[in-house]
Short mmCIF file of C-alpha atoms and ligand atoms in Angstrom, two decimals:
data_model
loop_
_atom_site.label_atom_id
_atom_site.label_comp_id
_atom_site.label_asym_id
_atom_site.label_seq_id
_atom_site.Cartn_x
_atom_site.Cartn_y
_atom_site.Cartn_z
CA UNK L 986 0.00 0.00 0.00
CA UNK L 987 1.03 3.79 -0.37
CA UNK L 988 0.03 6.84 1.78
CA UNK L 989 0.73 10.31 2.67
CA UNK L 990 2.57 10.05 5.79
CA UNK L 991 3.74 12.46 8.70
CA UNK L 992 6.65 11.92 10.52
CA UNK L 993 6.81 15.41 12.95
CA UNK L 994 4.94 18.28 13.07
CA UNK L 995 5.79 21.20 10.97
CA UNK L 996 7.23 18.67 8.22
CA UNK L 997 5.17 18.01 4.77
CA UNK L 998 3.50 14.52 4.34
CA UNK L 999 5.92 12.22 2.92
CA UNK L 1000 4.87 9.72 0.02
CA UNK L 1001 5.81 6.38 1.28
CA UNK L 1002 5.30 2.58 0.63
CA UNK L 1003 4.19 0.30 3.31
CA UNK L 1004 3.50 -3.66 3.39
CA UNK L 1005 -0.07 -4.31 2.71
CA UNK L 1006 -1.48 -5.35 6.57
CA UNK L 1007 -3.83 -7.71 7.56
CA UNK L 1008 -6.88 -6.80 9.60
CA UNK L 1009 -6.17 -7.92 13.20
CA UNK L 1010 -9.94 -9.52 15.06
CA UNK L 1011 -12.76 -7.38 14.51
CA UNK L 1012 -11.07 -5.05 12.08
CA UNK L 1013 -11.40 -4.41 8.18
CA UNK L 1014 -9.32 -3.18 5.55
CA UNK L 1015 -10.84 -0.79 3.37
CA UNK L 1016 -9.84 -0.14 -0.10
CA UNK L 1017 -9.60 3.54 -0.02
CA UNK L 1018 -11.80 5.06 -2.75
CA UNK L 1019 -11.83 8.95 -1.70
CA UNK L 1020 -10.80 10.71 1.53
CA UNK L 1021 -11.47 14.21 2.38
CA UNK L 1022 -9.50 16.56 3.97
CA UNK L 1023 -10.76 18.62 7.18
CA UNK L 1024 -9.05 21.11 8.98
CA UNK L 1025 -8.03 19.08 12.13
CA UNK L 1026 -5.89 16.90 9.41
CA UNK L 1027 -4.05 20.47 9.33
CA UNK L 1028 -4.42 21.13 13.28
CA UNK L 1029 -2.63 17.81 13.54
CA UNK L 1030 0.57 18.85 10.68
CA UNK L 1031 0.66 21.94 12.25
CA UNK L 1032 1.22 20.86 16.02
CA UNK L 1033 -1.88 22.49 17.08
CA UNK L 1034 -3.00 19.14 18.74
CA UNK L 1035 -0.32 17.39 20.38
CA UNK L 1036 1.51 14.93 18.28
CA UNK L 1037 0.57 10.99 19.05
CA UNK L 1038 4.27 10.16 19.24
CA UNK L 1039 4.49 8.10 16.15
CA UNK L 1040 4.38 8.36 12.20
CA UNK L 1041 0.80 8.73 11.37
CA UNK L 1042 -1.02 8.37 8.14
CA UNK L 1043 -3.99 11.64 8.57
CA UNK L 1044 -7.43 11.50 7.08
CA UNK L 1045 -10.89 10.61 8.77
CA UNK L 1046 -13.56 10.90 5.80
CA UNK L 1047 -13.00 7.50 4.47
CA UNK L 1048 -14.83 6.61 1.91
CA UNK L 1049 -14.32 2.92 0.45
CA UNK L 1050 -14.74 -1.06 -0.40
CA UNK L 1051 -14.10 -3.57 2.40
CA UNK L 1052 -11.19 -6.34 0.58
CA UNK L 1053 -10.61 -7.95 4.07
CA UNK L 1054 -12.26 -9.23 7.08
CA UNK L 1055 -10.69 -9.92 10.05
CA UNK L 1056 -12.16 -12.54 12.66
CA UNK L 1057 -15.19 -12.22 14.29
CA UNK L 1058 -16.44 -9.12 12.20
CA UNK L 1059 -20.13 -9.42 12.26
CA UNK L 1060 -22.40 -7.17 9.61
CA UNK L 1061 -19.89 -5.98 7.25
CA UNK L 1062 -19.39 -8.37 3.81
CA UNK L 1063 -16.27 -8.22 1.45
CA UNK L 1064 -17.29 -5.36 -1.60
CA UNK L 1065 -19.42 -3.58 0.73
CA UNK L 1066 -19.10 0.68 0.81
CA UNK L 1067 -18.41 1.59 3.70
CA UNK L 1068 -17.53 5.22 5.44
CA UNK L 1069 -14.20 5.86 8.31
CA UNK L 1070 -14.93 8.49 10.50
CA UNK L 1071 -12.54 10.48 12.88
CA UNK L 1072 -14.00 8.38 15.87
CA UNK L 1073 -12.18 5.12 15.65
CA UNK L 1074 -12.27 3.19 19.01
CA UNK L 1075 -13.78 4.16 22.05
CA UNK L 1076 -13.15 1.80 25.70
CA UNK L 1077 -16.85 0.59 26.34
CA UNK L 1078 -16.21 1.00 30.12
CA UNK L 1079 -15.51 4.72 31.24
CA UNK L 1080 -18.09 6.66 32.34
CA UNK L 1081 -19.30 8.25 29.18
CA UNK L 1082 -19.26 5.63 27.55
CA UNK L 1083 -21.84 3.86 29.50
CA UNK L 1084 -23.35 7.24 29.66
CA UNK L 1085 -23.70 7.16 25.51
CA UNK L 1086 -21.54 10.13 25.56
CA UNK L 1087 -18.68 7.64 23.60
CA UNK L 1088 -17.43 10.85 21.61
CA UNK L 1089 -15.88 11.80 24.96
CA UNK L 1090 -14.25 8.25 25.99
CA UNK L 1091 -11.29 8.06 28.58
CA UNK L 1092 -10.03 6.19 26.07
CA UNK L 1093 -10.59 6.60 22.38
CA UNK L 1094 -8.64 6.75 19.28
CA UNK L 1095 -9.13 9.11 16.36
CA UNK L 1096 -8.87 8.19 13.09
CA UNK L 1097 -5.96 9.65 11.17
CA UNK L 1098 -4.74 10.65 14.50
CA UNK L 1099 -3.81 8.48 16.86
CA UNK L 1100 -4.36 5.17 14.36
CA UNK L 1101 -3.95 5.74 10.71
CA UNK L 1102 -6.26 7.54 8.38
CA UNK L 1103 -7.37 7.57 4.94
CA UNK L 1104 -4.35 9.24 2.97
CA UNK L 1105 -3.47 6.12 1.79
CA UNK L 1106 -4.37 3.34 -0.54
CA UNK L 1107 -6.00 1.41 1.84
CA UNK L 1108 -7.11 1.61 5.29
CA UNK L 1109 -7.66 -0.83 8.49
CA UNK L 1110 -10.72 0.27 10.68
CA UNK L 1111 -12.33 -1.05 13.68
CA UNK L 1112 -15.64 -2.31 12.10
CA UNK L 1113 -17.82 -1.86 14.89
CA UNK L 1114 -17.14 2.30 14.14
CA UNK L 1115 -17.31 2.48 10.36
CA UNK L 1116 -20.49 2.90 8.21
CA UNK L 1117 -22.21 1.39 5.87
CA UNK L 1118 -22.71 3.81 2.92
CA UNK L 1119 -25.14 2.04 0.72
CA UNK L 1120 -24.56 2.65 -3.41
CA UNK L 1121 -26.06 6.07 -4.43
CA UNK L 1122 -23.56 8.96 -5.22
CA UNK L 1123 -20.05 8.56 -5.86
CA UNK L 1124 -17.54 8.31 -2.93
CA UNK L 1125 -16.15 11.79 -3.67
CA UNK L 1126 -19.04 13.88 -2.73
CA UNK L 1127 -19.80 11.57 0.13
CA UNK L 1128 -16.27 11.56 1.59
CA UNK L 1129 -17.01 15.12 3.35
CA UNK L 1130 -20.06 14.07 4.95
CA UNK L 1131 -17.99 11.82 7.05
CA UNK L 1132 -16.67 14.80 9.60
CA UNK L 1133 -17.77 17.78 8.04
CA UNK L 1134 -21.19 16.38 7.50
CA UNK L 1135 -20.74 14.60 11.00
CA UNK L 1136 -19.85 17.68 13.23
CA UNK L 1137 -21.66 19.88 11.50
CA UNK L 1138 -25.01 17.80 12.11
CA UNK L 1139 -23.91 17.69 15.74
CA UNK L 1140 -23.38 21.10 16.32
CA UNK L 1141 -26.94 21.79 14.36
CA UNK L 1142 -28.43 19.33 16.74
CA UNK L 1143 -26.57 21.13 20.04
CA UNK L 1144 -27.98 25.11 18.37
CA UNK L 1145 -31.53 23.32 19.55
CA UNK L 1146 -34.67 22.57 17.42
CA UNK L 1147 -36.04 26.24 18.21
CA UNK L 1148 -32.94 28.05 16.27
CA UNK L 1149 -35.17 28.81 13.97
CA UNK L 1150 -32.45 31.80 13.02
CA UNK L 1151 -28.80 30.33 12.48
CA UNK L 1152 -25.69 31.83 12.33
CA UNK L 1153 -22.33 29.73 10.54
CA UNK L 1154 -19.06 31.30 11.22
CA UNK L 1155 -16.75 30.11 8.71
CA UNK L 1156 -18.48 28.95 5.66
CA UNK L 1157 -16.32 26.22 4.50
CA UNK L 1158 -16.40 22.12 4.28
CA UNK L 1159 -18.77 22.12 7.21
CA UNK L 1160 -21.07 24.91 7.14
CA UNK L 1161 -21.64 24.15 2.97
CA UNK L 1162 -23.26 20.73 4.21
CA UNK L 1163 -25.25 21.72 7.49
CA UNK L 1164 -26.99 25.15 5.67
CA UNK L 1165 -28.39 22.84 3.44
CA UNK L 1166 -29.73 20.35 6.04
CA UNK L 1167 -30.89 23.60 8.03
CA UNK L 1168 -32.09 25.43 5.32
CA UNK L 1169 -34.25 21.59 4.82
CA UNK L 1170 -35.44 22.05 8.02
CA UNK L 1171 -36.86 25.29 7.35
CA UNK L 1172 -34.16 27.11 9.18
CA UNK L 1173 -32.73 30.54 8.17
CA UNK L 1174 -29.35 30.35 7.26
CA UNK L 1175 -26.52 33.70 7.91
CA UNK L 1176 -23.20 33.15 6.29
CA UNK L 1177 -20.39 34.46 7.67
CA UNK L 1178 -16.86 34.71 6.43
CA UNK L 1179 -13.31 36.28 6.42
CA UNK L 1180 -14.50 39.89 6.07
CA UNK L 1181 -14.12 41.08 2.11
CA UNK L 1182 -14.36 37.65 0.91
CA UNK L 1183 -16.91 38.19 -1.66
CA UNK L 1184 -16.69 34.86 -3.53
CA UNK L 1185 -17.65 32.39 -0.30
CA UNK L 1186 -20.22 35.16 0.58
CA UNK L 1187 -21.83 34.55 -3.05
CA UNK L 1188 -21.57 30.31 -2.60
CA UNK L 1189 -23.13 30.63 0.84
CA UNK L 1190 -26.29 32.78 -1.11
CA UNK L 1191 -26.23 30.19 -4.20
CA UNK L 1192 -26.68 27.65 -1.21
CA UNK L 1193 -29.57 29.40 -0.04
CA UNK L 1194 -28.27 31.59 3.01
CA UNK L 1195 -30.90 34.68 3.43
CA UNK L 1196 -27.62 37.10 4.51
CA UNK L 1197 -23.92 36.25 3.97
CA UNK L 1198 -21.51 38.85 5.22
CA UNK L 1199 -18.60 39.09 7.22
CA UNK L 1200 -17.46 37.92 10.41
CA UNK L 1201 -16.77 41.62 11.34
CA UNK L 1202 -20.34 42.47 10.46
CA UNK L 1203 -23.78 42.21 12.46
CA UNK L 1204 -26.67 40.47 10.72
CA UNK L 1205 -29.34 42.15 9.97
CA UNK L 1206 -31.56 41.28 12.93
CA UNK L 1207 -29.88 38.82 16.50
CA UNK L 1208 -30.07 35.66 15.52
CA UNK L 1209 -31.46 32.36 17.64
CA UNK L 1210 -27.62 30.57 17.73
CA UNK L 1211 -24.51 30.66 15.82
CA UNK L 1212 -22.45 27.81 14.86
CA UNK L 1213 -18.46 28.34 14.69
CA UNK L 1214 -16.30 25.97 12.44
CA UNK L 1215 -13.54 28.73 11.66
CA UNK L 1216 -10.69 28.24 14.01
CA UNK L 1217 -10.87 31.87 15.58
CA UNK L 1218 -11.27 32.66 19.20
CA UNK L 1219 -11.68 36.13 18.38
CA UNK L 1220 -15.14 34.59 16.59
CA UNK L 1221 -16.64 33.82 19.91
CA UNK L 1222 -17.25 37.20 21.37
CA UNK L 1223 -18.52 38.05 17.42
CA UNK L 1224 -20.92 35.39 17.35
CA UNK L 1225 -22.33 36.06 21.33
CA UNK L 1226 -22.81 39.70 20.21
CA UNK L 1227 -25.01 38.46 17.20
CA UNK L 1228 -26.81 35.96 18.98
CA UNK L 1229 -30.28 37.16 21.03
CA UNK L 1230 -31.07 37.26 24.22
CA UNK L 1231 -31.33 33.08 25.57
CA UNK L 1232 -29.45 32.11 22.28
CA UNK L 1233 -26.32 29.60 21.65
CA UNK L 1234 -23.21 29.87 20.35
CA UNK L 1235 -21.49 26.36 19.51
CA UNK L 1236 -17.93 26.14 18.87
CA UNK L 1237 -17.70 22.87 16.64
CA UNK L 1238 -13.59 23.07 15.90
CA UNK L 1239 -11.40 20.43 17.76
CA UNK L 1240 -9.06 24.15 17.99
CA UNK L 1241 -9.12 27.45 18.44
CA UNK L 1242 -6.78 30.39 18.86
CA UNK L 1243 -7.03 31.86 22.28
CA UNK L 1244 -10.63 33.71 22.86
CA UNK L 1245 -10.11 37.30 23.74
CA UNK L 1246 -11.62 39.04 26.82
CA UNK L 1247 -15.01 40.45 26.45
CA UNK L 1248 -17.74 42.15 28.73
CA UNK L 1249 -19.95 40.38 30.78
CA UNK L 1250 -23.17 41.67 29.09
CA UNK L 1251 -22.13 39.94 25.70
CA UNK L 1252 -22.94 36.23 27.84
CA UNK L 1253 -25.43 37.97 30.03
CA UNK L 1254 -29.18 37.74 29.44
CA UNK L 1255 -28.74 33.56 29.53
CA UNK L 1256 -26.71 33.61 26.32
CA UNK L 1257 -24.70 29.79 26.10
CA UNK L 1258 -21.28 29.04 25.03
CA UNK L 1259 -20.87 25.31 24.44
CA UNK L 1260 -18.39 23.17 22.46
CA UNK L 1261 -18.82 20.31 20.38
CA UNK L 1262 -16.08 17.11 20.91
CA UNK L 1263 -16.36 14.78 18.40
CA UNK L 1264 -18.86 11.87 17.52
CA UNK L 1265 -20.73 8.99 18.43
CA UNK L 1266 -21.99 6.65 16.35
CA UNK L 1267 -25.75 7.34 16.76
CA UNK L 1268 -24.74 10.93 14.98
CA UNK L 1269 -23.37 9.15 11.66
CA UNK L 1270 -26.37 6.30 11.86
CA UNK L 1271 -29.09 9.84 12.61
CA UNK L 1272 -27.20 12.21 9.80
CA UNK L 1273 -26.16 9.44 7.22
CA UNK L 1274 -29.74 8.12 6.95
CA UNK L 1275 -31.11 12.02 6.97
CA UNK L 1276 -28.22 12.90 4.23
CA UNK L 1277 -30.01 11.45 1.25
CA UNK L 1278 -33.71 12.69 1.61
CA UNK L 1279 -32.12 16.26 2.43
CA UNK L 1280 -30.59 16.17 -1.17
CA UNK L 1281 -27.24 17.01 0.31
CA UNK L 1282 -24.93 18.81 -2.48
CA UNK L 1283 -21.43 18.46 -1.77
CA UNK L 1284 -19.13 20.63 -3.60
CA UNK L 1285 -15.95 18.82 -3.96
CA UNK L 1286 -12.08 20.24 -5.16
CA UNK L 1287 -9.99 16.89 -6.39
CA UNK L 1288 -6.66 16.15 -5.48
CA UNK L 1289 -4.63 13.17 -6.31
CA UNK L 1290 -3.42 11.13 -2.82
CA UNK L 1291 0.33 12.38 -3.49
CA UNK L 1292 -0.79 16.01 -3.69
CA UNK L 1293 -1.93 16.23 0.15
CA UNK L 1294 0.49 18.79 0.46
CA UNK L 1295 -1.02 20.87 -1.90
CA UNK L 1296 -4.16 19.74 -0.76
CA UNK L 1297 -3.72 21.15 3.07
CA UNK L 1298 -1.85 24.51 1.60
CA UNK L 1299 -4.74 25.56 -0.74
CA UNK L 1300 -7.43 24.53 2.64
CA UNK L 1301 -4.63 26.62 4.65
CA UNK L 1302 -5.15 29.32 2.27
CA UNK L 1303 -8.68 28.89 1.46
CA UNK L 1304 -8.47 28.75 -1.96
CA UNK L 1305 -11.14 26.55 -2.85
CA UNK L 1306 -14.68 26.35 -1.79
CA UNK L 1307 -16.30 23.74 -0.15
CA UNK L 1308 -14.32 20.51 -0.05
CA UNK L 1309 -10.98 18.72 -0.97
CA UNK L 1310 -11.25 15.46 -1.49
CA UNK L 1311 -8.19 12.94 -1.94
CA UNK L 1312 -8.54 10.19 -4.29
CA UNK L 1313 -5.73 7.32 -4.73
ZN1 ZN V 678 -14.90 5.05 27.09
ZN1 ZN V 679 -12.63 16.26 10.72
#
């Protein structure tokens, strides 16, 4: 097999070649078909998160063919689509686990993280955390329904069914998915982006956002929550500020730079802050059965696997919109 590899933090992916491995009991390997790329794949190059330790192959939007069973896998059949998603193990014991909070586990491990991703030519996955994708639409535009699609859905889910009014704070991968489920559920939908940048402010209207502006800007009446996938701390007072009285903000990125003071009265009036950590598997099993009846539209950039690199810069940069995709 090949992949995209890092080594250390601040260092490019390296193209390497490994030996083809064998899923171990209760695993599969997966014949990558598409992976996307999300932003925490460039948290984790750019030492943002702390690094597992180890060489590790990034990428949690798997989208592929199972070519190998290991023992004991139940459910799963050889050819089958399946999708990888950033939440790759969790203990079964710990207290939020047998709380059904698994996407906060003692013990978990992340996909692309702290066990290798989907950068590659093929990928081994526990199969009691991978997805069954079904045969409609091709595995590019689903590939960025597998975090982008996933977090986004949770953080819609954590704004509350009464945000009727909804704020998205970085209109990228994520919010280009969710606006369309909100906008399904008869939601408003307020785009906001780096300020001056026209172009995403016109794909967040084409998607169907009633106001697009930017992040500097207030919309044109408070809103009932806000939703912030751009990693900016400096977003947070922004979005409590545009949010009314009782309303949410959710911070859905794993990272953020530091959030900067700000007066009382912007949290006052029984204004929330929450985060959003990760997944559990009820959220892909709720959002990837909801996905296809909402007529989800993914817009996808193409890369091929060895052009990662380029790949993260151009996300870095945001010089695409919507989505990059990797494909082997
Ligand atoms: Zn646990
Ligand atoms: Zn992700």
């Amino acid at each position: 097999m090949h992949a995209m590899r890092l080594s250390a933090p601040h260092t490019p992916l390296e193209w390497v070649e490994l030996p083809d491995r064998i899923p171990g009991p209760g695993e599969i390997r997966v014949r990558v078909g598409a992976c996307g790329v999300c932003r925490t794949d460039l948290h984790v190059v750019d030492g943002d998160l702390p690094f597992p330790g180890h060489p590790v192959i990034p990428g949690h939007e798997i989208v592929g063919r199972i070519d190998m069973l290991g023992q004991g896998v139940e459910g799963l059949a050889l050819g089958q689509r399946v999708g990888v998603p950033w939440l790759g193990h969790t203990c079964g014991v710990c207290r939020y686990c047998h709380a059904g909070h698994e996407n906060l586990c003692d013990h978990p491990l992340f996909t692309g993280y702290t066990r290798d991703g989907g950068y590659a030519t093929a990928a081994i996955a526990d199969a009691r955390y991978a997805f069954p994708l079904g045969d409609e639409g091709d595995d590019v535009s689903l590939a960025p329904l597998l975090c982008a699609g996933l977090i986004g859905w949770r953080s819609l889910v954590m704004a509350g069914d009464d945000a009727r009014s909804v704020g998205l704070y970085g209109f990228g991968a994520a919010a280009h998915i969710i606006a369309q489920v909100a906008i399904r559920q008869g939601r408003s939908v307020y785009g906001f982006t780096r300020p001056g940048d026209g172009t995403t402010q016109d794909f967040a209207r084409s998607l169907g956002a009633v106001w697009a502006g930017g992040s500097d800007e207030p919309p044109p009446q408070p809103l009932d929550a806000a939703i912030i996938f751009a990693p900016v701390g400096a977003l947070v007072p922004a979005a409590l500020r545009a949010v009314r009285k009782g309303g949410r903000v959710v911070c859905a990125g794993i990272h953020m730079s530091d959030i900067p003071s700000f007066p009382y009265d912007l949290l006052w009036e029984e204004r929330q802050l929450v985060s959003v950590a990760n997944l559990t598997r009820q959220d892909g099993i709720d959002f990837l059965s909801l996905a296809p009846k909402a007529g989800i539209r993914t817009q996808t950039t193409r890369y091929a696997l060895r052009d990662a690199n380029q790949a993260l810069a151009d996300l870095r940069a945001g010089r695409f919109e919507g989505a990059a995709v990797l494909v082997p």
